[in-house]
Short mmCIF file of C-alpha atoms and ligand atoms in Angstrom, two decimals:
data_model
loop_
_atom_site.label_atom_id
_atom_site.label_comp_id
_atom_site.label_asym_id
_atom_site.label_seq_id
_atom_site.Cartn_x
_atom_site.Cartn_y
_atom_site.Cartn_z
CA MET A 1 135.80 169.62 178.11
CA ASP A 2 136.72 168.73 181.69
CA LEU A 3 140.44 167.94 181.68
CA GLY A 4 140.05 166.19 185.03
CA ILE A 5 143.15 167.74 186.60
CA ALA A 6 141.69 170.25 189.06
CA GLY A 7 143.60 169.96 192.35
CA LYS A 8 146.63 168.29 190.75
CA VAL A 9 150.09 169.76 191.31
CA ALA A 10 152.32 170.86 188.42
CA LEU A 11 155.88 172.11 188.13
CA VAL A 12 156.38 174.28 185.04
CA THR A 13 159.97 175.44 184.60
CA ALA A 14 161.11 178.57 182.76
CA ALA A 15 157.62 179.97 183.20
CA SER A 16 157.85 183.73 183.80
CA LYS A 17 157.38 184.55 180.10
CA GLY A 18 156.47 183.09 176.73
CA LEU A 19 155.39 179.49 176.23
CA GLY A 20 156.17 178.39 179.80
CA ARG A 21 154.09 181.23 181.22
CA ALA A 22 151.21 180.48 178.83
CA THR A 23 151.31 176.83 179.88
CA ALA A 24 151.23 177.78 183.56
CA MET A 25 148.25 180.07 182.89
CA ALA A 26 146.37 177.31 181.06
CA LEU A 27 147.00 174.80 183.86
CA ALA A 28 145.99 177.38 186.47
CA GLY A 29 142.76 177.89 184.54
CA GLU A 30 142.08 174.16 185.03
CA GLY A 31 142.51 174.47 188.81
CA VAL A 32 146.02 172.95 188.91
CA LYS A 33 148.31 174.10 191.77
CA LEU A 34 151.55 175.41 190.39
CA ALA A 35 155.25 175.64 191.10
CA ILE A 36 157.05 177.80 188.55
CA CYS A 37 160.60 179.07 188.12
CA ALA A 38 162.77 181.46 186.13
CA ARG A 39 166.09 183.25 186.70
CA GLY A 40 164.88 186.85 186.68
CA GLU A 41 162.86 187.80 189.74
CA ASP A 42 160.81 190.75 188.40
CA ALA A 43 159.01 188.89 185.61
CA LEU A 44 158.63 185.84 187.84
CA ARG A 45 156.87 187.85 190.55
CA ALA A 46 154.59 189.48 187.95
CA THR A 47 153.58 186.06 186.62
CA GLU A 48 153.17 184.72 190.17
CA ALA A 49 150.78 187.59 190.91
CA GLU A 50 148.63 186.79 187.86
CA LEU A 51 148.60 183.05 188.54
CA SER A 52 147.71 183.55 192.19
CA GLN A 53 144.37 185.03 191.10
CA LEU A 54 143.54 181.59 189.68
CA THR A 55 145.29 179.02 191.90
CA ASP A 56 147.87 178.31 194.62
CA VAL A 57 151.31 179.15 193.30
CA LEU A 58 154.91 178.78 194.43
CA ALA A 59 157.40 180.86 192.42
CA ILE A 60 161.09 179.99 192.76
CA VAL A 61 164.05 181.95 191.39
CA ALA A 62 166.17 179.24 189.79
CA ASP A 63 168.35 178.51 186.77
CA VAL A 64 167.46 175.05 185.45
CA THR A 65 170.96 174.62 184.03
CA GLU A 66 172.47 174.52 187.53
CA PRO A 67 173.09 170.84 188.34
CA ALA A 68 171.30 170.95 191.70
CA ALA A 69 168.31 173.03 190.52
CA PRO A 70 166.02 170.27 189.17
CA ALA A 71 166.14 168.26 192.41
CA ALA A 72 165.64 171.39 194.49
CA LEU A 73 162.65 172.51 192.38
CA VAL A 74 160.92 169.14 192.65
CA ALA A 75 161.62 168.96 196.39
CA GLN A 76 160.25 172.47 197.00
CA ALA A 77 157.08 171.74 194.98
CA VAL A 78 156.47 168.52 196.93
CA GLU A 79 157.22 170.20 200.24
CA ARG A 80 154.71 172.98 199.50
CA PHE A 81 151.90 170.96 197.94
CA GLY A 82 152.51 167.40 199.19
CA ALA A 83 152.72 165.85 195.72
CA LEU A 84 153.88 166.30 192.14
CA ASP A 85 151.53 165.07 189.40
CA ILE A 86 152.53 167.08 186.31
CA LEU A 87 155.92 168.20 185.03
CA VAL A 88 156.28 170.61 182.12
CA ALA A 89 160.03 170.82 181.48
CA ASN A 90 161.01 173.99 179.67
CA ALA A 91 164.14 176.15 179.42
CA GLY A 92 165.39 179.03 177.34
CA GLY A 93 166.66 178.21 173.88
CA PRO A 94 170.32 178.03 172.87
CA PRO A 95 171.91 180.95 171.01
CA PRO A 96 171.94 180.87 167.22
CA ALA A 97 174.88 179.05 165.60
CA ARG A 98 175.41 176.84 162.56
CA SER A 99 176.75 173.34 163.29
CA LEU A 100 180.34 173.89 162.17
CA ASP A 101 180.62 177.11 164.19
CA LEU A 102 180.04 175.36 167.53
CA ASP A 103 183.10 174.93 169.72
CA ASP A 104 183.19 172.30 172.48
CA GLN A 105 181.89 174.69 175.13
CA ALA A 106 178.91 175.72 173.00
CA ILE A 107 178.04 172.06 172.45
CA TRP A 108 178.23 171.23 176.17
CA ASP A 109 176.26 174.36 177.10
CA GLY A 110 173.55 173.56 174.56
CA LEU A 111 173.28 169.98 175.76
CA ASN A 112 173.07 171.13 179.36
CA LEU A 113 170.34 173.67 178.58
CA SER A 114 168.15 171.72 176.17
CA PHE A 115 168.76 168.08 177.18
CA VAL A 116 170.38 167.51 180.57
CA SER A 117 168.27 170.01 182.55
CA SER A 118 165.03 168.38 181.35
CA ALA A 119 166.33 164.82 181.84
CA ARG A 120 167.26 165.71 185.43
CA LEU A 121 163.78 167.16 186.04
CA VAL A 122 162.10 164.03 184.69
CA ARG A 123 164.33 161.75 186.80
CA GLU A 124 163.50 163.72 189.94
CA ALA A 125 159.75 163.92 189.24
CA ILE A 126 159.02 160.30 188.30
CA PRO A 127 159.33 158.76 191.82
CA HIS A 128 156.64 161.16 193.11
CA MET A 129 154.34 160.24 190.22
CA ARG A 130 154.99 156.51 190.66
CA ALA A 131 154.08 156.84 194.34
CA ARG A 132 150.57 157.97 193.32
CA GLY A 133 150.21 155.80 190.22
CA TRP A 134 149.54 158.82 187.98
CA GLY A 135 151.67 161.36 186.22
CA ARG A 136 152.04 163.56 183.16
CA VAL A 137 155.37 164.73 181.77
CA CYS A 138 155.44 167.17 178.87
CA LEU A 139 158.74 168.33 177.42
CA LEU A 140 158.66 171.64 175.58
CA THR A 141 161.04 171.17 172.64
CA SER A 142 160.79 172.62 169.14
CA SER A 143 159.68 171.92 165.58
CA SER A 144 163.45 171.58 165.07
CA ILE A 145 163.17 167.94 166.18
CA LYS A 146 161.16 167.33 162.99
CA GLN A 147 162.74 169.88 160.66
CA PRO A 148 166.19 171.10 161.75
CA ILE A 149 166.71 174.86 161.67
CA PRO A 150 170.11 175.59 160.08
CA THR A 151 170.89 178.58 162.33
CA LEU A 152 169.85 176.85 165.58
CA SER A 153 172.08 173.80 165.39
CA MET A 154 172.18 173.10 169.13
CA SER A 155 168.39 173.25 169.31
CA ASN A 156 168.29 170.62 166.56
CA ALA A 157 170.88 168.39 168.22
CA ALA A 158 170.08 168.62 171.93
CA ARG A 159 166.29 168.47 171.65
CA THR A 160 166.41 165.48 169.33
CA GLY A 161 168.65 163.75 171.87
CA LEU A 162 166.26 164.64 174.68
CA TRP A 163 163.34 163.24 172.78
CA ALA A 164 165.17 159.98 171.97
CA TRP A 165 165.99 159.64 175.68
CA ALA A 166 162.42 160.37 176.70
CA LYS A 167 160.91 157.86 174.24
CA THR A 168 162.67 155.09 176.16
CA ALA A 169 161.56 156.55 179.48
CA ALA A 170 157.96 156.65 178.22
CA THR A 171 157.90 152.88 177.78
CA ASP A 172 159.46 152.42 181.23
CA VAL A 173 156.76 154.35 183.09
CA PHE A 174 153.56 153.79 181.10
CA GLU A 175 152.37 150.90 183.26
CA ASP A 176 152.76 153.15 186.31
CA GLY A 177 150.07 155.46 184.91
CA ILE A 178 152.60 158.04 183.71
CA THR A 179 152.75 159.51 180.22
CA ILE A 180 155.70 161.32 178.62
CA ASN A 181 155.18 163.45 175.52
CA THR A 182 156.80 166.39 173.82
CA VAL A 183 155.05 169.40 172.36
CA CYS A 184 157.11 170.93 169.55
CA PRO A 185 156.45 174.61 168.87
CA GLY A 186 156.95 176.20 165.53
CA LEU A 187 157.02 180.00 165.54
CA HIS A 188 155.02 181.55 168.37
CA ASP A 189 154.72 185.18 169.35
CA THR A 190 157.17 185.40 172.28
CA ASP A 191 160.18 187.51 173.27
CA ARG A 192 162.58 184.82 172.01
CA ILE A 193 161.12 184.79 168.53
CA LYS A 194 161.23 188.61 168.42
CA GLN A 195 164.89 188.58 169.58
CA LEU A 196 165.80 186.06 166.87
CA SER A 197 163.75 187.98 164.24
CA LEU A 198 162.31 184.65 163.11
CA GLY A 199 158.63 185.59 163.02
CA GLU A 200 158.76 188.46 160.57
CA GLY A 201 156.40 188.18 157.61
CA VAL A 202 155.19 184.66 158.46
CA PRO A 203 152.24 183.36 160.48
CA VAL A 204 153.00 182.93 164.19
CA GLY A 205 151.08 181.02 166.83
CA ASP A 206 149.42 182.44 169.94
CA PRO A 207 151.22 181.28 173.12
CA ALA A 208 147.86 181.08 174.94
CA ASP A 209 146.66 178.47 172.42
CA PHE A 210 149.94 176.60 172.82
CA GLY A 211 149.49 176.50 176.60
CA LYS A 212 146.01 175.02 176.25
CA VAL A 213 147.31 172.20 174.05
CA VAL A 214 149.96 171.41 176.66
CA ALA A 215 147.25 171.40 179.34
CA PHE A 216 145.33 168.82 177.28
CA VAL A 217 148.46 166.68 176.91
CA CYS A 218 148.69 166.77 180.73
CA SER A 219 145.02 165.93 181.19
CA LYS A 220 143.21 162.88 182.52
CA PRO A 221 141.70 161.82 179.15
CA ALA A 222 145.14 161.95 177.50
CA ALA A 223 145.99 158.75 179.41
CA PHE A 224 146.78 156.67 176.29
CA MET A 225 148.79 159.42 174.59
CA SER A 226 152.40 158.68 175.44
CA GLY A 227 155.64 158.76 173.48
CA ALA A 228 154.05 161.30 171.13
CA ALA A 229 155.71 164.35 169.59
CA ILE A 230 152.98 166.91 168.92
CA LEU A 231 153.90 169.52 166.34
CA LEU A 232 152.26 172.96 166.67
CA ASP A 233 153.72 174.79 163.69
CA GLY A 234 150.85 176.06 161.52
CA ALA A 235 151.60 173.43 158.82
CA ARG A 236 155.18 174.67 158.19
CA TYR A 237 156.80 171.23 158.40
CA ALA A 238 156.72 169.90 154.86
CA GLY A 239 157.02 166.13 155.44
CA LEU A 240 154.26 163.56 155.92
CA PHE A 241 155.44 161.79 159.10
P1 NAP B 301 160.91 183.37 176.06
O1 NAP B 301 159.69 184.11 175.70
O2 NAP B 301 162.24 184.00 175.89
O3 NAP B 301 160.75 182.89 177.59
C1 NAP B 301 161.73 182.10 178.17
C2 NAP B 301 161.38 181.84 179.61
O4 NAP B 301 162.31 180.90 180.14
C3 NAP B 301 161.50 183.08 180.50
O5 NAP B 301 160.54 182.98 181.54
C4 NAP B 301 162.91 182.97 181.03
O6 NAP B 301 163.06 183.72 182.22
C5 NAP B 301 162.99 181.46 181.27
N1 NAP B 301 164.34 180.92 181.27
C6 NAP B 301 165.26 181.03 180.28
N2 NAP B 301 166.38 180.38 180.61
C7 NAP B 301 166.15 179.83 181.84
C8 NAP B 301 166.94 179.04 182.71
N3 NAP B 301 168.20 178.68 182.40
N4 NAP B 301 166.41 178.64 183.89
C9 NAP B 301 165.16 179.00 184.23
N5 NAP B 301 164.37 179.74 183.44
C10 NAP B 301 164.86 180.16 182.26
O7 NAP B 301 161.03 182.00 175.25
P2 NAP B 301 159.88 181.11 174.56
O8 NAP B 301 159.66 181.60 173.18
O9 NAP B 301 158.74 180.96 175.49
O10 NAP B 301 160.64 179.73 174.40
C11 NAP B 301 160.55 178.69 175.35
C12 NAP B 301 161.30 177.49 174.78
O11 NAP B 301 160.65 177.06 173.57
C13 NAP B 301 162.76 177.80 174.40
O12 NAP B 301 163.55 176.65 174.64
C14 NAP B 301 162.66 178.06 172.92
O13 NAP B 301 163.87 177.83 172.26
C15 NAP B 301 161.59 177.06 172.51
N6 NAP B 301 160.94 177.39 171.26
C16 NAP B 301 160.22 178.53 171.14
C17 NAP B 301 159.60 178.81 169.94
C18 NAP B 301 158.78 180.06 169.75
O14 NAP B 301 158.31 180.28 168.62
N7 NAP B 301 158.57 180.88 170.74
C19 NAP B 301 159.73 177.94 168.85
C20 NAP B 301 160.47 176.78 169.02
C21 NAP B 301 161.07 176.51 170.23
P3 NAP B 301 164.53 184.22 182.70
O15 NAP B 301 165.26 184.70 181.48
O16 NAP B 301 164.25 185.29 183.71
O17 NAP B 301 165.18 183.02 183.33
#
């Protein structure tokens, strides 16, 4: 299938490893020009080198939780490529903690990481998409927005808040040709899942497959898909809706 996005420009944050990296690779495979970021330079440069075999790439060392980072990332992508058509907002996940073990600082930090950083990115990206009458925003969240994970209480809380915020934004921008969706991973084979020991003895998804689904969500024919939360969890969620 032709996704119709060759030549478009995407910003994929937190993209040196794992699901962000797989998404960047899938978009690069479709001929999308890419701006990517992460905090650690070594892995970022390694991913930049792989992506640059497929497309034009700008790799920026940045921490998305820094208040000024989202605006700077969008500005640098637009300065380099002259446009921003696709935003995939991703960040690392919050540390494990049950709800009643969270102190105020852990709550604020989790909100900053998993809600505020993505909201800032969306706010900064939308004017560039509106200017061209086309845009795709995909928020990488978690299956925890459907089925809370008891030991990842800030993932449950902050990502659900982000998605509620984004649902409203989706209605505000649809007539400008912009879609906003979230893709919600269940367990996928990445460093984070290994560090949390969550994928032992259960089926886990392939990040490369995940990235291709995100690329479809960001595609031309996905024009009428907006405000959707797409669960990629190998049928683990037990509810019907
Ligand atoms: P991962 O393999 O650990 O990769 C995380 C990536 O994000 C790395 O490139 C990391 O690079 C970057 N990163 C982390 N914090 C950052 C920050 N503050 N600013 C910029 N870049 C940052 O993780 P993953 O499994 O791909 O997970 C990605 C997201 O999906 C996380 O929010 C995670 O909680 C969520 N998720 C994952 C799964 C899963 O099964 N894998 C399931 C549900 C939800 P640096 O450390 O160098 O910055």
